[in-house]
Tab-separated table of C-alpha atoms in Angstrom:
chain	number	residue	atom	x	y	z
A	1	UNK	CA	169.753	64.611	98.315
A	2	UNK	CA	167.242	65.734	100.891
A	3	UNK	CA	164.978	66.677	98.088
A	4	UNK	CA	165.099	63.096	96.579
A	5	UNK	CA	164.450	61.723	99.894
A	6	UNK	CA	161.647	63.472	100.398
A	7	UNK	CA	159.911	62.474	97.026
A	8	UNK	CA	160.540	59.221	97.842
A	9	UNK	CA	158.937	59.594	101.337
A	10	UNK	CA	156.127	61.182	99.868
A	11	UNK	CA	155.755	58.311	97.295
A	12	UNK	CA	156.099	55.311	99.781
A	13	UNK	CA	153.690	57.532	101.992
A	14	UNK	CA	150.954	57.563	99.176
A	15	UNK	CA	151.865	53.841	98.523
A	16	UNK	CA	150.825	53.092	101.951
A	17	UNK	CA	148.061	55.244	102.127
A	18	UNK	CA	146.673	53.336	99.305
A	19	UNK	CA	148.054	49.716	99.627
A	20	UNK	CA	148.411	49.432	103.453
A	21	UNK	CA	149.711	46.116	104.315
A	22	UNK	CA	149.320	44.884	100.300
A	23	UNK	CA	151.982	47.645	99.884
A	24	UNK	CA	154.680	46.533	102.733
A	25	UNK	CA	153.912	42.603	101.737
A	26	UNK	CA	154.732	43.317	97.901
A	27	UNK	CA	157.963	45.721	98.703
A	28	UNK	CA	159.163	43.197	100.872
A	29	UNK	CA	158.656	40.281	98.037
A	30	UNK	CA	160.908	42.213	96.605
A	31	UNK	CA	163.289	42.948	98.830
A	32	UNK	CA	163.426	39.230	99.565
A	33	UNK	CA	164.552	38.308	95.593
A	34	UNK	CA	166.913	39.748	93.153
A	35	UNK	CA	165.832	43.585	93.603
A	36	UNK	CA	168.457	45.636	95.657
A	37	UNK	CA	165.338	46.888	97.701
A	38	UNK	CA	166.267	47.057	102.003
A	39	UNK	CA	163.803	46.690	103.858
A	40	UNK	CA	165.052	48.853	105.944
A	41	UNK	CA	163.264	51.736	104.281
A	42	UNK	CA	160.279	49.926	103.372
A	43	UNK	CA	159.616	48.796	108.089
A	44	UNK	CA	160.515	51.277	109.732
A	45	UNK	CA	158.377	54.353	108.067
A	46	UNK	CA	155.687	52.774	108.050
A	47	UNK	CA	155.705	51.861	111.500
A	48	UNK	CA	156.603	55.437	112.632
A	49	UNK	CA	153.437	56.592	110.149
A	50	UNK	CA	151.033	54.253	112.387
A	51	UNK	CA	152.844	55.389	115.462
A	52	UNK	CA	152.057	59.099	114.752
A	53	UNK	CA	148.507	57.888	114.031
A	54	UNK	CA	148.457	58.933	110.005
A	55	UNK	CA	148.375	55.363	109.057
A	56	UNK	CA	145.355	53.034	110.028
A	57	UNK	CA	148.082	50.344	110.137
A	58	UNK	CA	148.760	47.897	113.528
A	59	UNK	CA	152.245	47.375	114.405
A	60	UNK	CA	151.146	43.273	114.363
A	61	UNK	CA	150.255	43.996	111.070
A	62	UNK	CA	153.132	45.940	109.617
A	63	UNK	CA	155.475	43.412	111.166
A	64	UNK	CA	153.142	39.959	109.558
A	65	UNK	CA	153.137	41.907	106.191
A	66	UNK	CA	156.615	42.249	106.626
A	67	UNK	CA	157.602	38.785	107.550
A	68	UNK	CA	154.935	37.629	105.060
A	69	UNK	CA	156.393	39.459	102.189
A	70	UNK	CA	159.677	38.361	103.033
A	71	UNK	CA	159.189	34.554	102.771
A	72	UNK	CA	157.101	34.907	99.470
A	73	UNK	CA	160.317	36.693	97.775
A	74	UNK	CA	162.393	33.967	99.508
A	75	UNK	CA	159.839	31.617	97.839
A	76	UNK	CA	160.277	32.655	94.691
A	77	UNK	CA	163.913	32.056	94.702
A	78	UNK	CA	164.169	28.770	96.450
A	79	UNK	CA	161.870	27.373	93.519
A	80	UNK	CA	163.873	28.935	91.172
A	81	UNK	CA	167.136	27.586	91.982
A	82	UNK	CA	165.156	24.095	92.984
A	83	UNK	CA	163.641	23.824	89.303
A	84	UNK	CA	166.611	25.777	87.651
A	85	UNK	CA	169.462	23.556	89.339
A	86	UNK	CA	172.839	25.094	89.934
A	87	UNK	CA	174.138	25.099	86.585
A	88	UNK	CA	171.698	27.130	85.015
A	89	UNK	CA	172.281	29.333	88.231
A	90	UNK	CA	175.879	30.007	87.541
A	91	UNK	CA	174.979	30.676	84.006
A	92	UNK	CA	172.170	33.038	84.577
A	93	UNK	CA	173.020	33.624	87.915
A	94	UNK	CA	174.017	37.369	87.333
A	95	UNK	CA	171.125	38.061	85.649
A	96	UNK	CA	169.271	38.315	88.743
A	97	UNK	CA	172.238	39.922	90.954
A	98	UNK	CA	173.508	36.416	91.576
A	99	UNK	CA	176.894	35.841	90.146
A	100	UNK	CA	179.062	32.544	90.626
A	101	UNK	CA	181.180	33.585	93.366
A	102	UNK	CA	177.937	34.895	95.686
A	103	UNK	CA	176.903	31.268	94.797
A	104	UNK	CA	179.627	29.463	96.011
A	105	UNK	CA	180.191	31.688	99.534
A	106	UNK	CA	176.147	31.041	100.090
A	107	UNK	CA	176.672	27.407	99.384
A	108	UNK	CA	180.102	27.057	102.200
A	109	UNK	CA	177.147	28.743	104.532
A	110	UNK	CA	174.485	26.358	104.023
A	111	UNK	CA	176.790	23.331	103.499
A	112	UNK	CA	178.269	24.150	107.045
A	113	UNK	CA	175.103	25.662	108.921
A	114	UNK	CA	172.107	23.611	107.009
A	115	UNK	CA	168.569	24.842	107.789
A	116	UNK	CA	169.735	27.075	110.847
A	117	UNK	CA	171.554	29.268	107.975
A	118	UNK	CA	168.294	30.441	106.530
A	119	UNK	CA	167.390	31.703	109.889
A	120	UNK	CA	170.801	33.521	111.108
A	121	UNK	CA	170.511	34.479	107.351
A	122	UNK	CA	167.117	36.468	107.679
A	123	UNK	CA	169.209	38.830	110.326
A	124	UNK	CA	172.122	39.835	108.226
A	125	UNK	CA	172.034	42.158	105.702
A	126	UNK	CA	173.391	40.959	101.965
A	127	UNK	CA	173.114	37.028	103.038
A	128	UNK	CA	169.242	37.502	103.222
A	129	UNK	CA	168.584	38.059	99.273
A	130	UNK	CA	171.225	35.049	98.720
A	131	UNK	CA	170.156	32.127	100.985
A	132	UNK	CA	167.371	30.841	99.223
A	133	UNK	CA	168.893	29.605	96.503
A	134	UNK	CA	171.364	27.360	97.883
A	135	UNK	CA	168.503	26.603	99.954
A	136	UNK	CA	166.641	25.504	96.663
A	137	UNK	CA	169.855	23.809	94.709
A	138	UNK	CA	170.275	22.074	97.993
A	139	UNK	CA	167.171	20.710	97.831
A	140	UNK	CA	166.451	21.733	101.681
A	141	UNK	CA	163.182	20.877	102.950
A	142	UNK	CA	160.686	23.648	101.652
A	143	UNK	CA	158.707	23.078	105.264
A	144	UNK	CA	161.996	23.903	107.047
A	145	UNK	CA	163.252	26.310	104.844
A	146	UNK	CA	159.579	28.282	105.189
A	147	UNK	CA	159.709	28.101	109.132
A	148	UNK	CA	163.178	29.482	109.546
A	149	UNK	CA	162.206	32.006	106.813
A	150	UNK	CA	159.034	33.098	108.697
A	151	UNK	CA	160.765	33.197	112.154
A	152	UNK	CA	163.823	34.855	111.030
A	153	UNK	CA	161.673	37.072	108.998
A	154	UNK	CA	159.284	38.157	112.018
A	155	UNK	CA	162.044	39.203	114.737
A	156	UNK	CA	163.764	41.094	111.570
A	157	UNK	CA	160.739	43.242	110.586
A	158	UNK	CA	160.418	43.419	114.612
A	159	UNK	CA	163.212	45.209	114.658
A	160	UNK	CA	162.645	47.190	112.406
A	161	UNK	CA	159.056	47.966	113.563
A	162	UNK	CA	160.767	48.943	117.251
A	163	UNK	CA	163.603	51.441	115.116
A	164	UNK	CA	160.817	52.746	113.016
A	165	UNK	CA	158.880	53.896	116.679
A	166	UNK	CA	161.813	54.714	118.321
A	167	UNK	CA	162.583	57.359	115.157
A	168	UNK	CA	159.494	58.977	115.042
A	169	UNK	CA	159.921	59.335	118.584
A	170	UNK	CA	161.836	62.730	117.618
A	171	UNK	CA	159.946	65.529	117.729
A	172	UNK	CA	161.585	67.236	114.280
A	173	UNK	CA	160.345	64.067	112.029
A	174	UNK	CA	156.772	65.326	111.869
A	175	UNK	CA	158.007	68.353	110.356
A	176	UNK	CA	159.336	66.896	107.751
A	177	UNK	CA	163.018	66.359	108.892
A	178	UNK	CA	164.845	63.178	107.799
A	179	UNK	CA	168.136	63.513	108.911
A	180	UNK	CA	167.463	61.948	112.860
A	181	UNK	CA	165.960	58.489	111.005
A	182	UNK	CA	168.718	58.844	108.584
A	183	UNK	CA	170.846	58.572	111.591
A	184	UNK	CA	168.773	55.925	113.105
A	185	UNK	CA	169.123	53.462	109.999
A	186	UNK	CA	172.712	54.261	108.672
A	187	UNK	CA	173.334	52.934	112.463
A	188	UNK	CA	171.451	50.056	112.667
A	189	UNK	CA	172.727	48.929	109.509
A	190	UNK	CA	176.397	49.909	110.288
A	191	UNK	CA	175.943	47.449	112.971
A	192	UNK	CA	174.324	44.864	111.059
A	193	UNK	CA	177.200	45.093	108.593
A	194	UNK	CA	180.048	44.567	111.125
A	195	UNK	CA	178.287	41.540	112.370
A	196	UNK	CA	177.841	40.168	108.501
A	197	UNK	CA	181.304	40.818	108.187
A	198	UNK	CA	182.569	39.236	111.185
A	199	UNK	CA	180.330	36.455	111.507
A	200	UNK	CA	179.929	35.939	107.346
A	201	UNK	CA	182.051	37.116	105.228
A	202	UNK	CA	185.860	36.213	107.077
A	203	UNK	CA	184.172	32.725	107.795
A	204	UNK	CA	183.183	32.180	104.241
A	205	UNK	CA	187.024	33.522	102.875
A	206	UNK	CA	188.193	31.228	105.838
A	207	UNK	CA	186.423	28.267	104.511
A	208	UNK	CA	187.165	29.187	100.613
């Protein structure tokens, strides 16, 4: 396992290197659509690599590539449910990761929070993949939907950004030690869990 994760560090590394911000934007397009993708390895390394000064990267940057990157994915799936319309979503729905019942528990959340959902959404892992499509078969406004995209988007990648510092903070990472960021993650998204499931998931079953 610690072998794998260090190929992959090495490959996102060289990615970086490379792409810079073009890398986090089009990682976090994808984390934003259908692709199982967190962005919670995509923020926080590279904001510990510009923190340890072996990535000409800006933390302003990382963080508008971020938030960037995660309303174009949202983008492309608010148009797609908007021009697909919901039928063709629970059809083909679970070709993309989507099937019928994620559709109806996204729909109880924007039916009962409206545009404020896509925002609260952006925060909580698993509802931020889902939202824009009922966003789209809802026919929300695209101007509001973008906004609460963008600003939800910016204090998430934020966050990460400040756990990404905060990691390399630790002495042991810049030789080549995983495990403390590991740590650092798994609890951030421990805690981001609990509050999906508290706040989410029992309120959806409630309403279904």
């Amino acid at each position: 396992m610690h072998q794998l994760l260090q190929h992959l560090t090495d490959w996102y590394n060289r990615a970086l290197q490379t792409g810079g911000y073009g890398a986090v934007v089009l990682l976090m397009t994808m984390e934003s659509s259908f692709l199982p993708l967190p962005s919670e390895v995509i923020i926080p390394p590279a904001a510990h690599l510009a923190d340890i000064g072996q990535l000409k990267l800006s933390f302003a940057g990382i963080i508008l590539a971020g938030a960037f990157g995660s309303w174009l994915g949202a983008t492309i799936m608010y148009w797609f449910a908007r021009i697909a319309g919901r039928p063709l979503v629970l059809r083909y729905g679970r070709l993309v990761l989507f099937p019928p019942e994620k559709l109806e528990k996204a729909e109880r959340w924007m039916s009962h929070y409206g545009a404020m959902g896509v925002f609260v959404a952006r925060l909580l892992p698993g509802a931020r993949q889902l939202v824009g499509i009922p966003a789209g078969i809802a026919r929300l406004s695209y101007l509001k939907f973008s906004i609460f995209t963008l600003l939800g988007a910016t204090i998430w990648c934020s966050v990460l950004c400040y756990v990404g510092v905060k990691a390399g903070q630790d002495q042991q990472l810049m030789h080549g030690e995983l495990h403390h960021v590991v740590l650092w993650l798994g609890g951030t998204v421990l805690v981001l869990g609990a509050l999906y499931y508290l706040f989410v998931h029992r309120h959806m079953q409630k309403k279904a």
